[in-house]
Amino acid sequence: MTFQAIHRSFAGRVAERPDATLFELPGGRVVTYGETAELAQRIAARLVADGVVAGDRVAMQVDKSWEAIALYLAVLQVGGMFLPLNTAYTGHEMEHFLTDAEPRVLVCSPARLGEYAGRASESLVVETLGADGDGTLLAGLDAVAPHTDVYAAAPSDPAAILYTSGTTGRSKGAVLTHRNLASNCAALTEAWRYTSGDRLIHALPIFHTHGLFVAMNLTLTTGASVFYLPRFDLDTVIALLPKATVLMGVPTFYTRLAGDGRLDRERVATMRLFVSGSAPLLASDHEAFAGRTGQAILERYGMTETCMNTSNPYDGARKPGTVGPALPGIEVRVADRETGAQVPDGEVGSIEVRGPNVFAGYWRLPEKTAAEFRADGFFITGDVGRIDEDGYVVIVGRDKDLVISGGFNVYPKEIEELIDAHPDVLESAVIGVPHPDFGETVVAVVVLRPGVDAGAVDGAGILAFIAPDLARFKQPRAVQIVESLPRNVMGKVQKAELRKRYAGLFTA
Ligand code: MLC
Ligand code: AMP
């Protein structure tokens, strides 16, 4: 299967089967392919009226709704760049995205209009969209003629910006092209045998690669349907399993499912595929799940900049603790971090990727982009691993200072900067430690200024100081106040040492 763009392929499915179910919503409402396409065309008309032209960014920070997917399709149709943002981001965090991306339109939830209304200007239109389709974006749309023109986007044209990795404390926008999204969608559809007969349990957020570019793109382009849930709710997912064929989730989904007494072979009899990714799935969790269900979770590996890189096979061994071989059309190598020279299989090194899935670059940051690529076009993922005897990639760690909590990325630098701004704090180090539910969780290790009375400042006070500016999922779950941070001879804080010291904080 090959196609040039997600929205064009979706239009093909609409033409074939307009009455086919796309979304099954909680409460039983069904939304068809035809309805979604029509709403997308009306939203496209609104975006054009708002001044959106090809190349413009359309930012979205809204609760999950099917109408938000219609908005995504509308942005692609008019040649815009879709910029979805986590609803957990505070005004402080949003400031950076809005100044950096300069969107033409921001679609926010009605409840947060008060925060953003003041930003509306000649160059920014603020629209609202609520979880039930309320808000200005859709208001009066019935009277608006659908916009049927489809912008003639080239495969190399940008389709989306997703913000990621802030090693300097500032998130960078990864620009993904139509070719990136379409080629990866085609590769996964084939690799995972995804078809119009599939019924996917969609419990992921739609502001990240996993929930949007993997789960939704595969569905929209194959004619499949989704049980579309606002979030992961264990009881709801357990209840839907007997009606569904596929689940895609982060490891936390599987830890929670495997910990539930209702999960057994009979309950998953119609399920043909459980996919895990975005964070490492412990081999023990893989085995526990298989023991309960008789099904091996298929683990794959991706990232915002590259979409999916590797996948365990659909047919053949799905090996716990590995992420499988490279997907067709994609090259994955393990190289020496310093020289970039490929190392022999079995040796640990820098995981690097080349292929049609690899993004166009960081938004307005040509130097940072160049620094992440080798001269021969391989992208340096920042993950560390090896290739095993079967050609499967094994991820053993990360070169980048990053914590992945429940599948959400947290960049320590950003949190350290906020903590260090506390008047009583000299310095801090933020680390990830093992957590039974989230895989990893965030811990802050803090040194107070000389002379500050240690009895007067506590972790709760430091957390309260940073909370207003930081999304809840990034907030440390523990604060350790110490005399000093361990450093190496170069003076660099030894985070590995801290991770070891606090490894048992949540997992006794
Ligand atoms: C929610 N909270 C989290 C959290 N999610 N804290 C840390 N890490 C998280 N991931 C907060 C809540 O705000 C709440 O705060 C408290 O923790 C407990 O919440 P919960 O009810 O247990 O959380 P829940 O809503 O069930 O969410 C957990 C989750 C969710 C794992 C289901 O985080 C999730 O859907 N994660 C998926 C992330 C994702 O899509 N990643 C893909 C990135 S793409 P309070 O105030 O109540 O204490 C990518 C590329 C690739 O990485 O390869 O796919
Ligand atoms: P993001 O920047 O949110 O796209 O996160 C991408 C990062 O998530 C990767 O660089 C990896 O570190 C991690 N990741 C994704 N999938 C897996 C996996 N299956 N196993 C281990 N780490 C993973």
XYZ file of C-alpha atoms and ligand atoms in Angstrom:
585
model
C 0.000 0.000 0.000
C 1.401 3.392 -0.912
C -0.152 6.823 -0.804
C 1.151 10.333 -0.528
C -0.889 11.833 2.256
C -3.092 10.731 5.143
C -6.020 12.999 4.230
C -6.026 11.793 0.612
C -6.090 8.187 1.669
C -8.856 8.982 4.156
C -10.854 10.589 1.318
C -10.486 7.319 -0.594
C -11.997 5.364 2.293
C -14.839 7.904 2.562
C -15.640 7.496 -1.133
C -15.673 3.703 -0.840
C -17.769 3.377 2.291
C -19.227 6.682 3.513
C -21.604 4.904 5.874
C -18.918 2.806 7.552
C -18.383 3.428 11.255
C -15.312 5.447 12.176
C -15.916 6.378 15.822
C -17.884 4.483 18.454
C -18.259 6.938 21.311
C -18.949 6.241 24.984
C -22.721 6.129 25.352
C -23.120 4.339 22.046
C -23.160 7.153 19.473
C -21.619 6.162 16.159
C -19.920 8.610 13.774
C -19.353 7.485 10.192
C -16.560 8.175 7.751
C -18.933 10.360 5.725
C -19.925 12.496 8.719
C -16.318 12.997 9.715
C -15.337 13.995 6.183
C -18.182 16.462 5.946
C -17.355 18.076 9.268
C -13.695 18.280 8.232
C -14.693 20.155 5.080
C -16.800 22.626 7.027
C -13.986 23.166 9.519
C -11.669 23.671 6.536
C -14.021 26.445 5.378
C -13.792 28.052 8.818
C -10.007 27.824 8.869
C -9.821 29.464 5.447
C -12.156 32.199 6.687
C -9.828 32.633 9.667
C -7.045 33.322 7.202
C -5.232 29.997 7.196
C -3.125 29.438 4.079
C -0.740 26.606 3.206
C 2.172 26.414 5.626
C 0.289 28.116 8.470
C 0.320 26.465 11.874
C -2.984 25.562 13.500
C -2.483 24.835 17.190
C -4.943 22.744 19.171
C -5.136 22.302 22.934
C -8.472 20.627 23.570
C -9.946 17.617 25.322
C -10.241 14.523 23.172
C -13.250 14.566 20.852
C -14.001 13.121 17.426
C -14.423 16.669 16.176
C -10.731 17.260 17.046
C -9.821 14.549 14.531
C -11.991 16.316 11.945
C -9.975 19.460 12.743
C -6.736 17.529 12.135
C -8.027 16.348 8.736
C -9.162 19.882 7.885
C -5.709 21.296 8.626
C -4.075 18.710 6.360
C -6.618 19.399 3.616
C -5.845 23.137 3.487
C -2.080 22.565 3.573
C -1.639 23.759 7.147
C 0.665 22.382 9.825
C -1.192 20.658 12.636
C 0.177 21.470 16.087
C -1.495 19.448 18.853
C -0.636 20.312 22.458
C -1.077 18.463 25.735
C -4.089 19.724 27.676
C -1.979 19.470 30.841
C 0.312 22.312 29.742
C 0.033 25.434 31.855
C -0.055 28.973 30.526
C 3.676 29.267 31.261
C 4.462 26.236 29.079
C 2.062 27.336 26.342
C 3.806 30.700 26.109
C 6.825 29.063 24.499
C 4.840 26.998 21.979
C 2.748 29.953 20.874
C 5.654 32.364 20.541
C 7.862 29.823 18.824
C 5.335 28.314 16.399
C 3.401 31.545 15.685
C 0.173 29.749 14.822
C -2.441 31.465 12.663
C -5.201 29.820 14.692
C -5.246 28.469 18.238
C -8.134 26.153 19.071
C -8.466 25.880 22.857
C -11.076 24.443 25.165
C -13.897 26.834 26.091
C -12.847 26.594 29.744
C -9.445 28.088 28.955
C -10.587 30.853 26.636
C -10.029 33.382 29.419
C -6.313 32.551 29.396
C -5.876 32.928 25.662
C -8.476 35.466 24.527
C -6.035 38.299 25.185
C -3.662 36.848 22.605
C -6.093 37.254 19.740
C -4.705 39.737 17.231
C -4.373 40.480 13.524
C -2.154 37.451 13.257
C -3.790 35.002 15.691
C -7.398 33.843 15.702
C -8.506 32.080 18.896
C -11.283 29.502 18.454
C -12.752 27.151 21.038
C -13.748 23.490 20.869
C -15.227 21.595 23.807
C -15.286 17.860 24.402
C -18.922 17.770 23.227
C -18.320 19.758 20.082
C -19.335 23.051 21.736
C -17.394 26.254 21.156
C -16.785 28.749 18.372
C -14.992 26.461 15.915
C -18.160 24.561 15.034
C -20.723 27.266 15.833
C -22.992 27.953 12.860
C -21.010 25.583 10.655
C -24.205 24.001 9.289
C -24.734 27.201 7.343
C -21.191 27.211 5.998
C -20.513 25.631 2.610
C -18.024 22.769 2.860
C -14.581 23.634 1.535
C -13.910 20.955 -1.047
C -10.583 22.119 -2.506
C -7.671 20.002 -1.412
C -4.342 21.820 -1.300
C -1.860 20.098 -3.614
C 0.702 19.311 -0.946
C 3.962 17.749 -2.065
C 5.187 14.723 -0.103
C 7.982 16.887 1.293
C 5.610 19.603 2.495
C 5.138 19.929 6.252
C 1.999 18.401 7.754
C 2.559 18.802 11.476
C 4.737 20.143 14.260
C 5.066 18.174 17.480
C 7.061 19.680 20.313
C 9.637 17.433 21.923
C 12.987 17.126 23.690
C 14.050 20.186 25.575
C 17.599 19.279 26.535
C 18.244 22.984 26.935
C 15.044 23.415 28.902
C 13.207 24.601 25.778
C 11.082 22.275 23.671
C 11.883 22.009 19.965
C 9.216 21.647 17.302
C 9.731 18.542 15.167
C 8.437 19.207 11.659
C 6.870 16.139 10.066
C 6.063 15.966 6.377
C 3.217 14.264 4.538
C 5.727 11.666 3.370
C 6.828 10.955 6.962
C 3.269 10.303 8.114
C 2.071 8.458 5.024
C 5.099 6.207 4.603
C 5.087 5.205 8.257
C 1.358 4.562 8.215
C 1.735 2.330 5.155
C 4.638 0.415 6.710
C 2.725 -0.215 9.947
C -0.515 -1.151 8.192
C 1.324 -3.876 6.367
C 3.497 -4.968 9.277
C 0.548 -5.257 11.655
C -2.001 -6.523 9.049
C -4.301 -3.653 9.926
C -7.553 -3.706 7.878
C -11.048 -2.245 7.599
C -12.227 -5.134 9.772
C -10.287 -3.862 12.781
C -11.944 -2.316 15.811
C -9.314 -0.504 17.838
C -9.633 0.518 21.469
C -8.370 4.112 21.361
C -7.564 5.228 24.899
C -4.439 7.310 24.178
C -4.267 11.080 23.984
C -4.386 12.526 20.446
C -1.644 15.115 20.948
C 1.260 12.684 20.500
C 2.633 10.431 17.792
C 1.296 7.243 19.356
C -2.376 8.210 19.629
C -2.527 10.389 16.504
C -0.016 9.272 13.899
C -0.037 5.589 14.765
C -3.478 4.723 16.144
C -5.605 7.287 14.282
C -3.707 7.405 10.976
C -3.843 3.635 10.609
C -7.575 3.703 11.234
C -8.396 6.687 8.979
C -6.509 5.244 6.016
C -7.747 1.654 6.207
C -11.436 2.172 6.905
C -11.235 0.567 10.356
C -13.138 1.833 13.408
C -12.245 2.943 16.911
C -13.827 2.680 20.324
C -12.923 6.257 21.064
C -12.357 6.844 24.785
C -11.572 10.166 26.447
C -8.723 8.522 28.380
C -7.487 5.160 29.618
C -10.023 3.879 32.103
C -9.349 0.325 33.235
C -12.996 -0.734 33.679
C -14.021 0.641 30.291
C -11.130 -0.994 28.481
C -11.768 -4.335 30.208
C -15.444 -4.097 29.175
C -14.578 -3.325 25.542
C -12.002 -6.069 25.045
C -14.591 -8.702 23.981
C -15.816 -6.414 21.161
C -12.460 -5.216 19.860
C -9.583 -6.556 17.772
C -6.641 -4.258 18.584
C -5.320 -2.215 21.503
C -2.436 0.234 21.251
C -0.981 1.561 24.467
C 1.918 2.586 26.625
C 3.333 0.001 29.070
C 1.235 1.454 31.932
C -1.903 0.228 30.095
C -0.547 -3.311 30.157
C 0.695 -3.180 33.756
C -2.774 -2.062 34.841
C -4.559 -4.666 32.689
C -2.306 -7.495 33.855
C -2.996 -6.493 37.453
C -6.752 -6.935 36.979
C -8.383 -10.241 37.868
C -10.870 -9.973 34.979
C -8.189 -10.321 32.305
C -8.135 -13.848 30.878
C -8.042 -15.741 27.593
C -11.778 -15.706 27.105
C -12.009 -11.919 27.510
C -9.460 -11.346 24.756
C -10.823 -14.011 22.375
C -11.610 -11.456 19.610
C -8.382 -9.511 20.155
C -5.711 -10.175 17.542
C -3.112 -7.550 18.485
C -1.828 -5.750 21.560
C 0.782 -3.114 20.706
C 3.024 -1.465 23.296
C 5.390 1.439 22.842
C 6.536 4.942 23.843
C 8.444 3.548 26.833
C 10.160 0.268 27.697
C 7.900 -2.673 28.459
C 9.521 -4.812 31.142
C 10.138 -8.373 29.958
C 8.424 -9.534 33.165
C 5.273 -7.544 32.285
C 5.334 -9.005 28.770
C 5.495 -12.496 30.237
C 2.827 -11.837 32.874
C 0.447 -10.583 30.173
C 1.120 -13.594 27.979
C 0.514 -15.890 30.935
C -2.908 -14.348 31.541
C -4.086 -13.999 27.954
C -2.095 -16.431 25.842
C -1.149 -13.433 23.656
C 2.290 -11.897 23.205
C 2.297 -8.093 23.297
C 3.895 -6.681 20.154
C 6.455 -4.075 21.241
C 7.618 -1.434 18.802
C 9.943 1.558 19.065
C 9.468 5.073 17.820
C 9.833 8.717 18.610
C 8.307 12.035 17.695
C 11.069 12.877 15.209
C 10.907 9.560 13.369
C 7.453 8.052 13.847
C 7.949 4.270 14.220
C 11.391 2.753 13.567
C 11.244 -0.893 14.558
C 8.605 -3.452 15.396
C 8.488 -6.987 16.651
C 6.998 -9.174 13.916
C 3.309 -9.934 13.481
C 4.206 -13.484 12.487
C 7.290 -14.848 14.174
C 8.867 -14.368 17.569
C 7.894 -11.307 19.590
C 10.804 -11.256 21.965
C 10.295 -9.682 25.407
C 12.806 -6.930 26.140
C 13.366 -6.193 22.444
C 11.700 -3.784 20.022
C 12.188 -5.954 16.934
C 13.956 -5.295 13.633
C 13.707 -2.145 11.527
C 10.417 -1.673 9.678
C 10.574 -2.183 5.885
C 12.103 0.805 4.092
C 13.792 2.064 7.270
C 17.456 1.622 8.188
C 18.425 1.314 11.834
C 22.063 1.027 12.864
C 24.044 1.072 16.070
C 27.051 3.349 15.872
C 29.894 4.703 17.938
C 28.557 7.842 19.633
C 31.703 9.847 18.920
C 32.681 8.764 15.415
C 29.368 7.621 13.966
C 31.010 4.450 12.669
C 28.743 1.416 12.749
C 29.690 -1.068 15.488
C 29.434 -4.859 15.080
C 26.097 -6.469 15.996
C 25.948 -7.232 19.696
C 27.936 -4.156 20.726
C 26.187 -1.317 22.501
C 26.139 2.101 20.858
C 24.065 4.997 19.595
C 20.840 4.006 17.808
C 20.587 5.863 14.501
C 17.835 5.899 11.897
C 17.490 6.803 8.212
C 14.436 6.566 5.999
C 11.259 8.236 4.738
C 9.985 8.315 8.330
C 12.655 10.723 9.578
C 11.415 14.284 10.141
C 12.390 17.359 8.126
C 14.080 19.134 11.028
C 13.434 21.225 14.114
C 11.251 24.256 13.522
C 13.442 27.303 12.867
C 16.491 25.593 14.417
C 18.786 24.600 11.533
C 21.842 24.287 13.759
C 20.159 22.022 16.299
C 18.808 19.958 13.413
C 22.254 19.601 11.842
C 23.746 18.554 15.174
C 21.391 15.566 15.394
C 22.226 14.163 11.950
C 25.307 12.342 10.666
C 26.808 13.414 7.349
C 25.290 10.334 5.687
C 21.782 11.294 6.727
C 21.315 9.075 9.779
C 19.385 10.693 12.638
C 20.890 10.265 16.112
C 17.978 9.173 18.299
C 19.682 9.659 21.665
C 18.739 6.081 22.550
C 21.432 3.531 23.323
C 21.169 -0.099 22.325
C 22.457 -3.102 20.442
C 21.326 -5.414 17.686
C 20.882 -9.024 18.778
C 21.595 -12.278 16.941
C 18.198 -12.169 15.176
C 18.593 -8.565 14.010
C 16.242 -7.293 16.725
C 17.023 -3.964 18.392
C 17.468 -4.040 22.168
C 17.269 -0.624 23.837
C 19.543 -0.566 26.865
C 19.372 3.075 27.899
C 19.356 6.693 26.836
C 22.080 9.154 26.007
C 19.635 12.006 26.504
C 18.591 13.357 29.862
C 14.969 12.303 29.718
C 12.441 10.690 32.030
C 9.491 8.787 30.533
C 6.606 8.680 32.979
C 3.565 6.705 31.849
C 4.633 7.329 28.245
C 4.945 11.105 28.695
C 8.388 12.620 28.236
C 9.741 14.835 30.962
C 12.922 16.865 30.434
C 14.806 17.319 33.715
C 16.424 20.583 32.638
C 13.072 22.336 32.410
C 12.167 21.323 35.974
C 15.626 22.070 37.375
C 15.403 25.622 36.024
C 12.100 26.181 37.806
C 13.343 24.679 41.085
C 16.592 26.662 40.925
C 14.548 29.861 40.746
C 13.323 29.185 44.315
C 15.069 31.767 46.531
C 16.266 29.130 49.032
C 17.612 26.676 46.434
C 21.259 26.565 45.406
C 20.940 23.820 42.799
C 18.963 20.732 41.874
C 19.107 17.553 39.844
C 15.973 15.925 38.475
C 16.071 12.213 37.748
C 13.781 9.321 36.841
C 13.450 6.327 39.164
C 11.542 3.063 38.672
C 7.814 3.264 39.415
C 5.391 0.312 39.476
C 2.625 2.089 37.526
C 4.332 4.775 35.425
C 7.487 2.769 34.662
C 9.572 5.726 35.729
C 8.682 8.706 37.840
C 10.245 12.097 38.488
C 12.326 12.804 41.605
C 14.031 16.104 42.444
C 17.244 16.151 44.452
C 17.762 19.621 45.897
C 20.602 21.469 47.623
C 19.629 24.511 49.704
C 21.622 27.749 49.757
C 24.210 28.018 52.543
C 22.665 29.548 55.623
C 19.112 28.522 54.742
C 17.508 26.777 57.675
C 16.776 23.241 56.435
C 13.837 23.095 58.854
C 12.215 26.074 57.157
C 12.112 24.682 53.595
C 10.621 21.330 52.674
C 9.798 19.377 49.536
C 6.154 20.402 49.676
C 7.134 24.064 49.652
C 9.381 23.566 46.641
C 6.648 21.651 44.803
C 4.103 24.361 45.552
C 6.561 26.929 44.186
C 6.910 25.234 40.782
C 3.391 23.766 40.431
C 1.661 26.742 38.778
C 4.110 26.664 35.869
C 4.413 22.943 35.287
C 2.047 20.342 33.858
C 1.015 17.866 36.565
C 2.679 14.877 34.864
C 6.065 16.651 35.010
C 5.873 17.476 38.711
C 8.284 15.501 40.909
C 6.627 12.803 43.015
C 9.363 13.145 45.631
C 11.830 15.843 46.659
C 15.042 14.829 48.416
C 16.920 17.620 50.186
C 20.645 16.849 50.366
C 23.887 18.540 51.439
C 25.498 18.345 48.005
C 25.173 16.655 44.616
C 27.664 13.950 43.588
C 29.992 15.230 40.839
C 32.678 13.680 38.672
C 36.168 15.143 38.274
C 34.896 17.428 35.527
C 32.344 18.850 37.955
C 29.398 17.262 36.145
C 26.522 16.059 38.327
C 26.482 12.254 38.370
C 22.860 11.503 37.735
C 23.563 7.785 37.374
C 24.762 7.800 40.960
C 21.588 9.591 42.103
C 19.389 7.181 40.143
C 21.096 4.308 41.917
C 20.750 5.975 45.307
C 17.001 6.533 44.930
C 16.140 3.464 42.824
C 14.049 1.908 45.582
C 12.034 5.007 46.486
C 8.821 3.707 44.884
C 9.565 0.039 44.373
C 10.880 -1.053 47.766
C -1.388 11.310 34.525
N -0.667 11.755 35.568
C 0.605 11.409 35.389
C 0.647 10.751 34.152
N -0.601 10.705 33.642
N 1.706 11.595 36.129
C 2.853 11.145 35.671
N 2.966 10.506 34.482
C 1.881 10.304 33.709
N 1.979 9.691 32.537
C -1.107 12.455 36.759
C -2.549 12.850 36.766
O -2.634 14.185 36.359
C -2.949 12.644 38.206
O -2.578 13.749 38.944
C -2.084 11.526 38.682
O -0.958 11.524 37.801
C -2.698 10.157 38.660
O -3.375 10.009 37.455
P -3.972 8.635 36.953
O -5.460 8.712 37.059
O -3.273 7.481 37.516
O -3.521 8.787 35.465
P -4.299 8.420 34.200
O -5.240 9.495 33.820
O -4.835 7.041 34.355
O -3.126 8.474 33.134
C -2.062 7.568 33.121
C -1.842 7.153 31.664
C -1.679 8.434 30.838
C -0.606 6.287 31.616
C -3.034 6.347 31.182
O -0.597 9.182 31.351
C -1.504 8.172 29.383
O -2.474 7.979 28.656
N -0.259 8.171 28.907
C 0.039 7.980 27.502
C 1.041 8.992 27.050
C 1.283 8.895 25.540
O 0.376 8.886 24.737
N 2.536 8.810 25.144
C 2.929 8.647 23.748
C 3.969 9.684 23.399
S 4.486 9.430 21.699
P -3.161 14.038 40.409
O -3.245 15.510 40.420
O -4.462 13.355 40.507
O -2.124 13.496 41.328
C 5.989 8.659 21.838
C 6.560 8.043 20.612
C 6.242 6.620 20.608
O 6.498 8.522 22.887
O 7.149 5.791 20.441
O 5.060 6.295 20.762
P 9.044 11.011 22.192
O 10.100 12.025 22.096
O 7.906 11.340 23.082
O 8.651 10.685 20.868
O 9.705 9.753 22.891
C 10.558 8.924 22.165
C 11.390 8.111 23.076
O 10.589 7.154 23.759
C 12.402 7.287 22.340
O 13.517 8.035 21.943
C 12.713 6.226 23.365
O 13.608 6.704 24.317
C 11.351 6.011 24.008
N 10.672 4.813 23.481
C 9.702 4.722 22.563
N 9.316 3.446 22.373
C 10.073 2.696 23.201
C 10.175 1.302 23.502
N 9.385 0.407 22.927
N 11.095 0.920 24.412
C 11.912 1.798 25.019
N 11.854 3.130 24.792
C 10.950 3.567 23.907
